[in-house]
Short mmCIF file of C-alpha atoms in Angstrom, two decimals:
data_model
loop_
_atom_site.label_atom_id
_atom_site.label_comp_id
_atom_site.label_asym_id
_atom_site.label_seq_id
_atom_site.Cartn_x
_atom_site.Cartn_y
_atom_site.Cartn_z
CA MET A 1 20.75 33.00 -18.74
CA ASP A 2 20.52 35.52 -15.90
CA VAL A 3 19.58 38.24 -18.37
CA LEU A 4 16.88 36.03 -19.89
CA ASN A 5 15.47 35.14 -16.46
CA ASP A 6 15.54 38.81 -15.51
CA LYS A 7 13.61 39.77 -18.64
CA ARG A 8 11.05 37.02 -18.04
CA ALA A 9 10.61 38.03 -14.42
CA LYS A 10 10.14 41.68 -15.35
CA THR A 11 7.60 40.79 -18.05
CA GLU A 12 5.62 38.59 -15.68
CA LEU A 13 5.67 41.23 -12.95
CA LYS A 14 3.46 43.36 -15.18
CA ARG A 15 0.64 40.78 -14.88
CA PRO A 16 -2.17 42.08 -12.74
CA PHE A 17 -1.49 40.15 -9.54
CA PRO A 18 -2.83 42.07 -6.55
CA GLU A 19 -0.18 44.33 -5.08
CA LEU A 20 -1.33 43.14 -1.66
CA TRP A 21 -0.01 39.66 -2.47
CA ARG A 22 3.44 40.99 -3.23
CA VAL A 23 3.45 42.94 0.04
CA GLN A 24 2.35 39.85 2.01
CA ILE A 25 4.93 37.65 0.33
CA GLU A 26 7.72 40.13 1.04
CA ARG A 27 6.49 40.31 4.61
CA ALA A 28 6.63 36.51 4.91
CA ILE A 29 10.20 36.46 3.59
CA SER A 30 11.29 39.06 6.17
CA LYS A 31 9.30 37.48 8.99
CA HIS A 32 10.84 34.04 8.52
CA GLY A 33 14.31 35.33 7.70
CA TRP A 34 14.56 33.13 4.61
CA THR A 35 18.03 33.32 3.14
CA VAL A 36 18.05 30.65 0.44
CA ILE A 37 16.14 32.50 -2.27
CA PRO A 38 18.40 32.95 -5.29
CA ASP A 39 16.05 35.34 -7.14
CA ARG A 40 13.60 37.24 -4.93
CA GLU A 41 11.56 38.73 -7.78
CA ARG A 42 11.21 35.31 -9.39
CA PHE A 43 10.13 33.86 -6.05
CA VAL A 44 7.40 36.49 -5.61
CA VAL A 45 6.11 35.84 -9.14
CA ASP A 46 6.09 32.07 -8.60
CA VAL A 47 4.10 32.38 -5.38
CA CYS A 48 1.61 34.69 -7.10
CA LYS A 49 1.24 32.17 -9.91
CA ASP A 50 0.67 29.35 -7.38
CA LEU A 51 -2.03 31.41 -5.66
CA ASP A 52 -3.59 32.34 -8.98
CA ALA A 53 -3.79 28.68 -9.99
CA GLU A 54 -5.23 27.69 -6.61
CA LEU A 55 -7.87 30.41 -6.46
CA GLY A 56 -8.75 30.11 -10.14
CA ASP A 57 -11.39 32.80 -10.36
CA GLY A 58 -9.84 36.23 -10.87
CA ASN A 59 -12.60 37.79 -8.78
CA THR A 60 -11.45 35.97 -5.68
CA GLN A 61 -7.83 37.03 -6.06
CA GLU A 62 -8.15 40.12 -3.95
CA ARG A 63 -9.89 38.19 -1.21
CA ALA A 64 -7.16 35.58 -0.68
CA ALA A 65 -6.70 35.40 3.07
CA ALA A 66 -3.36 36.56 4.47
CA ASN A 67 -2.64 33.10 5.81
CA ALA A 68 -3.33 31.57 2.36
CA VAL A 69 -0.66 33.85 0.89
CA GLU A 70 1.80 32.94 3.64
CA ARG A 71 1.05 29.24 3.22
CA ALA A 72 1.66 29.52 -0.51
CA ALA A 73 4.94 31.32 0.18
CA ILE A 74 5.99 28.56 2.61
CA ARG A 75 5.18 25.88 0.04
CA ARG A 76 7.15 27.65 -2.66
CA TYR A 77 10.03 28.19 -0.21
CA CYS A 78 10.07 24.44 0.46
CA HIS A 79 10.67 23.92 -3.26
CA VAL A 80 13.54 26.41 -3.19
CA LEU A 81 15.01 24.79 -0.09
CA TYR A 82 14.77 21.32 -1.58
CA ASP A 83 16.49 22.45 -4.77
CA ALA A 84 19.28 24.03 -2.73
CA CYS A 85 19.83 20.85 -0.68
CA ALA A 86 19.79 18.74 -3.85
CA SER A 87 22.10 21.08 -5.75
CA LYS A 88 25.42 19.82 -7.10
CA GLU A 89 27.05 23.06 -5.95
CA ARG A 90 28.59 22.60 -2.52
CA GLN A 91 27.90 26.20 -1.47
CA ALA A 92 24.19 26.00 -2.38
CA GLN A 93 23.91 22.63 -0.59
CA GLU A 94 25.46 24.03 2.57
CA ARG A 95 23.16 27.06 2.55
CA GLY A 96 20.13 24.83 2.10
CA LEU A 97 21.15 22.38 4.81
CA ARG A 98 21.97 25.14 7.31
CA GLU A 99 18.47 26.49 6.78
CA VAL A 100 16.89 23.02 7.20
CA TRP A 101 18.96 22.63 10.37
CA LEU A 102 17.17 25.59 11.98
CA TYR A 103 13.80 23.86 11.53
CA LEU A 104 15.11 20.48 12.65
CA TYR A 105 16.73 21.88 15.79
CA ARG A 106 13.53 23.67 16.75
CA ALA A 107 11.55 20.48 16.17
CA GLY A 108 14.10 18.56 18.23
CA LEU A 109 13.68 21.00 21.14
CA PHE A 110 9.90 20.67 20.87
CA LYS A 111 10.15 16.88 21.23
CA THR A 112 13.04 16.41 23.66
CA HIS A 113 13.00 19.64 25.75
CA ASP A 114 16.79 19.26 25.96
CA PRO A 115 19.29 21.22 23.82
CA GLU A 116 21.86 18.39 23.70
CA ARG A 117 19.32 15.75 22.73
CA ALA A 118 17.80 18.16 20.23
CA LYS A 119 21.21 18.76 18.65
CA ASP A 120 21.93 15.02 18.37
CA ALA A 121 18.51 14.27 16.91
CA ALA A 122 18.64 17.19 14.48
CA GLN A 123 22.12 16.18 13.30
CA GLN A 124 21.02 12.60 12.64
CA ALA A 125 17.86 13.79 10.92
CA LEU A 126 19.84 16.21 8.74
CA VAL A 127 22.10 13.41 7.51
CA ASN A 128 19.14 11.08 6.90
CA ALA A 129 17.23 13.77 5.01
CA TRP A 130 20.21 14.56 2.77
CA LYS A 131 20.84 10.89 2.03
CA HIS A 132 17.22 10.19 1.11
CA LEU A 133 16.24 13.46 -0.60
CA GLN A 134 14.87 11.67 -3.64
CA GLN A 135 12.29 9.95 -1.40
CA CYS A 136 10.57 13.25 -0.65
CA ARG A 137 7.38 12.78 -2.65
CA ASP A 138 6.11 16.39 -2.35
CA LYS A 139 8.71 19.17 -2.49
CA GLY A 140 6.09 21.65 -1.28
CA SER A 141 6.03 19.76 2.04
CA PHE A 142 9.82 19.39 2.24
CA ILE A 143 10.16 20.93 5.71
CA SER A 144 7.34 18.72 7.08
CA TRP A 145 9.07 15.71 5.51
CA CYS A 146 12.31 16.67 7.28
CA ASN A 147 10.38 17.11 10.56
CA LEU A 148 8.92 13.63 10.11
CA ILE A 149 12.43 12.22 9.78
CA LEU A 150 13.36 13.98 13.00
CA LEU A 151 10.32 12.58 14.83
CA ASN A 152 11.39 9.08 13.78
CA VAL A 153 14.96 9.71 14.97
CA VAL A 154 13.67 10.90 18.36
CA ARG A 155 11.41 7.85 18.63
CA GLU A 156 14.40 5.57 18.06
CA GLN A 157 16.29 7.45 20.76
CA PHE A 158 13.38 6.89 23.16
CA ARG A 159 13.43 3.16 22.44
CA ARG A 160 17.16 3.03 23.20
CA ASP A 161 16.56 5.01 26.41
CA MET A 162 13.90 2.54 27.49
CA ARG A 163 16.16 -0.44 26.91
CA ARG A 164 18.99 1.22 28.84
CA SER A 165 17.03 2.50 31.84
CA ARG A 166 14.35 -0.09 32.57
CA ARG A 167 14.84 0.14 36.33
CA GLY A 168 15.82 3.77 36.78
CA LYS A 169 13.55 6.79 36.80
CA THR A 170 12.82 8.14 33.38
CA GLU A 171 11.50 11.57 32.63
CA LYS A 172 7.74 11.85 32.41
CA TRP A 173 7.69 12.91 28.79
CA VAL A 174 9.85 9.93 27.82
CA ARG A 175 7.59 7.52 29.71
CA GLU A 176 4.60 8.97 27.85
CA GLU A 177 6.33 8.53 24.51
CA ILE A 178 7.81 5.06 25.10
CA PRO A 179 4.62 2.94 25.01
CA LEU A 180 3.81 4.54 21.69
CA ALA A 181 7.38 3.96 20.52
CA GLU A 182 6.95 0.29 21.31
CA VAL A 183 3.61 0.20 19.55
CA GLY A 184 5.51 1.38 16.49
CA ASN A 185 6.86 -2.18 16.13
CA PRO A 186 3.66 -4.12 15.55
CA GLY A 187 3.45 -7.73 16.69
CA GLU A 188 0.29 -9.03 15.02
CA GLU A 189 0.33 -8.27 11.32
CA LEU A 190 -2.50 -8.18 8.86
CA GLU A 191 -1.63 -9.84 5.56
CA LEU A 192 -2.52 -6.88 3.41
CA VAL A 193 -0.73 -5.70 0.30
CA ASP A 194 -1.04 -2.50 -1.73
CA SER A 195 -3.53 -3.54 -4.39
CA GLU A 196 -5.60 -5.51 -1.91
CA GLU A 197 -5.91 -2.48 0.34
CA LYS A 198 -6.91 -0.22 -2.59
CA ASN A 199 -9.48 -2.77 -3.76
CA ALA A 200 -10.78 -3.02 -0.23
CA LEU A 201 -11.75 0.64 -0.29
CA SER A 202 -13.90 0.07 -3.34
CA GLU A 203 -15.19 -3.23 -1.90
CA ASP A 204 -16.82 -1.21 0.85
CA MET A 205 -18.73 0.68 -1.85
CA SER A 206 -19.97 -2.50 -3.51
CA PHE A 207 -20.87 -4.29 -0.26
CA ASP A 208 -24.61 -5.05 -0.22
CA LEU A 209 -26.01 -1.69 0.85
CA ALA A 210 -28.91 -3.19 2.77
CA ALA A 211 -26.63 -5.57 4.69
CA GLN A 212 -24.14 -2.76 5.29
CA GLY A 213 -26.91 -0.49 6.54
CA GLU A 214 -28.20 -3.11 8.95
CA LEU A 215 -24.72 -3.93 10.26
CA HIS A 216 -23.89 -0.28 10.81
CA ALA A 217 -27.25 0.36 12.46
CA ARG A 218 -26.54 -2.41 14.98
CA LEU A 219 -23.06 -1.05 15.61
CA LEU A 220 -24.46 2.42 16.24
CA VAL A 221 -27.03 1.06 18.69
CA ALA A 222 -24.27 -0.78 20.57
CA ILE A 223 -22.03 2.29 20.62
CA ARG A 224 -24.81 4.48 22.00
CA ALA A 225 -25.68 1.86 24.63
CA CYS A 226 -22.06 1.50 25.75
CA LEU A 227 -20.90 5.12 25.77
CA ALA A 228 -22.69 7.47 28.17
CA SER A 229 -20.61 10.48 27.15
CA GLU A 230 -22.04 12.38 24.18
CA ASP A 231 -18.59 13.61 23.18
CA GLN A 232 -17.14 10.10 23.16
CA ARG A 233 -20.04 8.88 21.02
CA THR A 234 -19.51 11.75 18.61
CA VAL A 235 -15.79 11.06 18.31
CA VAL A 236 -16.26 7.34 17.62
CA ILE A 237 -19.19 7.69 15.25
CA GLU A 238 -17.80 10.63 13.30
CA SER A 239 -14.30 9.09 13.07
CA PHE A 240 -15.28 5.64 11.88
CA PHE A 241 -18.60 6.12 10.15
CA ASN A 242 -18.15 9.57 8.62
CA ASP A 243 -14.36 9.66 8.18
CA ARG A 244 -13.92 12.90 10.09
CA GLY A 245 -10.32 13.75 10.96
CA PHE A 246 -8.98 14.78 14.35
CA LYS A 247 -8.74 18.41 13.37
CA GLU A 248 -12.32 18.57 12.12
CA LEU A 249 -13.62 16.89 15.26
CA ALA A 250 -11.57 19.18 17.47
CA GLN A 251 -13.19 22.22 15.82
CA ALA A 252 -16.66 20.72 16.11
CA LEU A 253 -16.17 19.90 19.81
CA ASP A 254 -14.33 23.13 20.55
CA THR A 255 -11.23 21.37 21.83
CA THR A 256 -7.76 20.32 20.62
CA PRO A 257 -6.88 17.37 18.35
CA GLY A 258 -4.88 15.97 21.28
CA ASN A 259 -7.99 15.92 23.48
CA VAL A 260 -9.94 14.24 20.69
CA GLN A 261 -7.36 11.46 20.66
CA VAL A 262 -7.67 11.06 24.42
CA MET A 263 -11.48 10.90 24.16
CA LYS A 264 -11.22 8.33 21.41
CA SER A 265 -8.77 6.21 23.38
CA ARG A 266 -11.07 6.17 26.44
CA ALA A 267 -14.13 5.44 24.32
CA LEU A 268 -12.44 2.48 22.63
CA LYS A 269 -11.44 1.10 26.03
CA LYS A 270 -15.05 1.30 27.22
CA LEU A 271 -16.30 -0.45 24.08
CA ARG A 272 -13.83 -3.27 24.63
CA ARG A 273 -15.34 -3.84 28.09
CA CYS A 274 -18.96 -3.41 27.10
CA PRO A 275 -20.88 -6.75 26.85
CA ASP A 276 -23.30 -5.44 24.21
CA PHE A 277 -20.49 -4.38 21.91
CA VAL A 278 -18.41 -7.52 22.48
CA ARG A 279 -21.47 -9.73 21.91
CA LEU A 280 -22.07 -8.04 18.56
CA TYR A 281 -18.53 -8.67 17.36
CA VAL A 282 -18.55 -12.23 18.66
CA GLU A 283 -21.62 -12.81 16.50
CA MET A 284 -20.23 -10.97 13.45
CA LEU A 285 -16.90 -12.76 13.64
CA ASP A 286 -18.47 -16.10 14.55
CA VAL A 287 -16.24 -16.47 17.59
CA SER A 288 -17.15 -18.94 20.34
CA GLY A 289 -17.10 -18.35 24.13
CA GLU A 290 -18.74 -16.04 26.65
CA PRO A 291 -18.20 -12.28 26.68
CA ASN A 292 -15.63 -11.07 29.21
CA SER A 293 -17.26 -9.52 32.28
CA MET B 1 -8.89 -12.99 27.78
CA TYR B 2 -9.31 -16.13 25.67
CA GLN B 3 -12.26 -14.57 23.87
CA GLU B 4 -10.34 -11.32 23.31
CA ASN B 5 -7.56 -13.29 21.63
CA GLN B 6 -10.11 -15.09 19.48
CA ILE B 7 -11.60 -11.78 18.40
CA ARG B 8 -8.15 -10.41 17.57
CA GLU B 9 -7.29 -13.49 15.52
CA ALA B 10 -10.58 -13.26 13.69
CA LEU B 11 -10.00 -9.57 12.89
CA CYS B 12 -6.52 -10.36 11.57
CA SER B 13 -7.96 -12.77 9.04
CA ARG B 14 -10.10 -10.01 7.47
CA PRO B 15 -13.43 -11.80 7.56
CA ALA B 16 -15.56 -11.29 4.47
CA GLY B 17 -18.76 -10.42 6.33
CA LEU B 18 -17.37 -7.23 7.82
CA THR B 19 -17.43 -3.84 6.15
CA LEU B 20 -14.23 -1.76 6.24
CA THR B 21 -15.88 0.49 8.82
CA ALA B 22 -16.68 -2.42 11.12
CA LEU B 23 -13.20 -3.88 10.57
CA ALA B 24 -11.46 -0.56 11.30
CA LEU B 25 -13.55 -0.05 14.45
CA GLY B 26 -12.90 -3.59 15.62
CA CYS B 27 -9.15 -3.27 15.02
CA ALA B 28 -9.11 0.01 16.94
CA VAL B 29 -11.11 -1.39 19.89
CA TRP B 30 -9.08 -4.59 20.23
CA GLN B 31 -5.79 -2.91 19.29
CA VAL B 32 -5.05 -5.10 16.31
CA GLU B 33 -2.03 -3.40 14.81
CA PRO B 34 -1.89 -2.58 11.10
CA ASP B 35 0.92 -4.22 9.15
CA ARG B 36 4.26 -2.51 8.69
CA GLN B 37 3.52 -1.66 5.07
CA SER B 38 0.46 0.32 6.18
CA HIS B 39 2.66 2.28 8.59
CA TYR B 40 5.14 3.11 5.83
CA LYS B 41 2.38 4.15 3.44
CA CYS B 42 0.73 6.32 6.03
CA LEU B 43 3.96 8.01 7.14
CA ASP B 44 4.97 8.55 3.52
CA MET B 45 1.70 10.42 2.90
CA LEU B 46 1.62 12.29 6.21
CA PRO B 47 3.25 15.61 5.17
CA SER B 48 1.00 15.90 2.09
CA PHE B 49 -1.98 14.77 4.14
CA ILE B 50 -1.48 17.58 6.66
CA GLU B 51 -1.13 20.15 3.89
CA ALA B 52 -4.27 18.88 2.17
CA GLU B 53 -6.18 18.85 5.47
CA ALA B 54 -5.28 22.51 6.06
CA ASP B 55 -6.55 23.29 2.53
CA GLY B 56 -9.72 21.24 2.97
CA LYS B 57 -8.74 18.88 0.16
CA LEU B 58 -8.87 15.39 1.69
CA HIS B 59 -11.07 13.79 -0.94
CA THR B 60 -8.72 11.36 -2.66
CA VAL B 61 -8.71 7.60 -2.05
CA GLU B 62 -5.11 7.74 -0.83
CA PHE B 63 -5.93 10.35 1.82
CA MET B 64 -8.97 8.35 2.89
CA TYR B 65 -6.65 5.41 3.41
CA THR B 66 -4.33 7.59 5.51
CA GLN B 67 -7.23 8.91 7.57
CA ARG B 68 -8.53 5.42 8.32
CA HIS B 69 -5.06 4.26 9.31
CA LEU B 70 -4.70 7.21 11.70
CA HIS B 71 -7.92 6.19 13.41
CA ILE B 72 -6.69 2.68 14.18
CA CYS B 73 -2.95 3.24 14.71
CA ALA B 74 -2.01 5.09 17.91
CA SER B 75 1.64 5.27 16.86
CA CYS B 76 0.97 7.04 13.56
CA ALA B 77 -1.72 9.19 15.17
CA LYS B 78 0.91 10.50 17.60
CA MET B 79 3.24 11.27 14.69
CA TYR B 80 0.39 13.09 12.96
CA SER B 81 -0.37 15.09 16.09
CA ASP B 82 3.28 16.15 16.51
CA LEU B 83 3.67 16.99 12.84
CA VAL B 84 0.52 19.14 12.88
CA ARG B 85 1.95 21.15 15.77
CA LEU B 86 5.31 21.53 14.06
CA THR B 87 3.65 22.55 10.78
CA ALA B 88 1.53 25.13 12.61
CA GLY B 89 4.73 26.37 14.25
CA MET B 90 6.21 27.00 10.80
CA ALA B 91 3.88 29.98 10.48
CA GLU B 92 5.87 31.58 13.30
CA PRO B 93 9.37 32.96 12.80
CA LEU B 94 12.22 30.86 14.15
CA SER B 95 12.77 32.27 17.62
CA VAL B 96 15.20 29.83 19.20
CA SER B 97 18.22 31.65 20.53
CA ARG B 98 21.74 30.22 20.59
CA ILE B 99 21.27 27.54 17.96
CA PRO B 100 24.41 25.43 17.62
CA PRO B 101 25.74 25.02 14.07
CA PRO B 102 25.26 21.72 12.22
CA GLU B 103 28.10 19.38 11.35
CA LEU B 104 28.28 19.22 7.54
CA SER B 105 31.35 17.04 6.99
CA PHE B 106 29.04 14.25 5.82
CA LEU B 107 28.77 16.16 2.52
CA ASP B 108 32.27 14.95 1.73
CA GLY B 109 31.12 11.33 1.76
CA PRO B 110 28.87 9.48 -0.68
CA ARG B 111 25.09 9.32 -0.40
CA ASP B 112 23.64 5.82 0.17
#
């Protein structure tokens, strides 16, 4: 089998993938110190094939940006890492999990700023990831999926910290995280199910366009009347009416996604207190009573 | 306060006369939380969503759903923000010194 794989790899290496790609892929492997690649030549070929499929047009091959090559290498490495962690061979499993550990520990330090907490969180996340490997829907995002598990573990730790130390001083970064941790357990629940939510997206398309246009026009007038800040208006309008993401808005406003979230949060607070906006929703929702002052 | 509660209750019942845009905006303004299933769906999609966003490929219905949820759910938006930073950090080599080793004895036990 090794001989056959070798022959296939050597045959495929003769395909005209740009030499630059191979150099960039090898550079990525060295840069990241990846150790769980069973067949390096095969890995390079697979990444080249992924890039080829993504770029499509042979003329654009040479112009693939360096970061696109690295991103493709990371995605392919995630597949390799996943396969190692899911392997029935104990040795391969251990190699894979030790590599995942490095990413989890780093993520734990990023969130907790404390080596002991980071170690505890990473350990728990490692066990959870191994136990629920089959739930990873996209192997190419395996490391991100593991990081997400770690973020959830840390959030649970924060909740426990809050319950234990209600009266004592807590660190600033924990206090910032805790309200959000609590928000993670929603009280009010909308009675939505999968198919209903999917249908709802297409319902928006079939909603009477004239009525929709008029409703949105009134909302836009209220938003502009209530928000003096141009940036806040942009964030609200582009987020909700044009489905722009945080990253896109951050680039457009020359700021960070974190700042966009802060702007949005402040804008929403202002709208909640603005009589014009409240009056509009009271009318739309057919709610009785006077607007709050 | 009474009126705020009335508005929240009305938003929870998903009134027919509101477009999804107006509903999402209203839920965000009055902090009407999405249901737990929406959280799970969003978090399940988040790693793929971030990859697709980096590639400029957020055109599917599922990703649109995730994007809308992120606009109205502060909790998931924070997760998204953290995950974006960690994903960006993956482009850098692992530079943490003195990393303790993991405990792998759990491999001897059964998976759930």
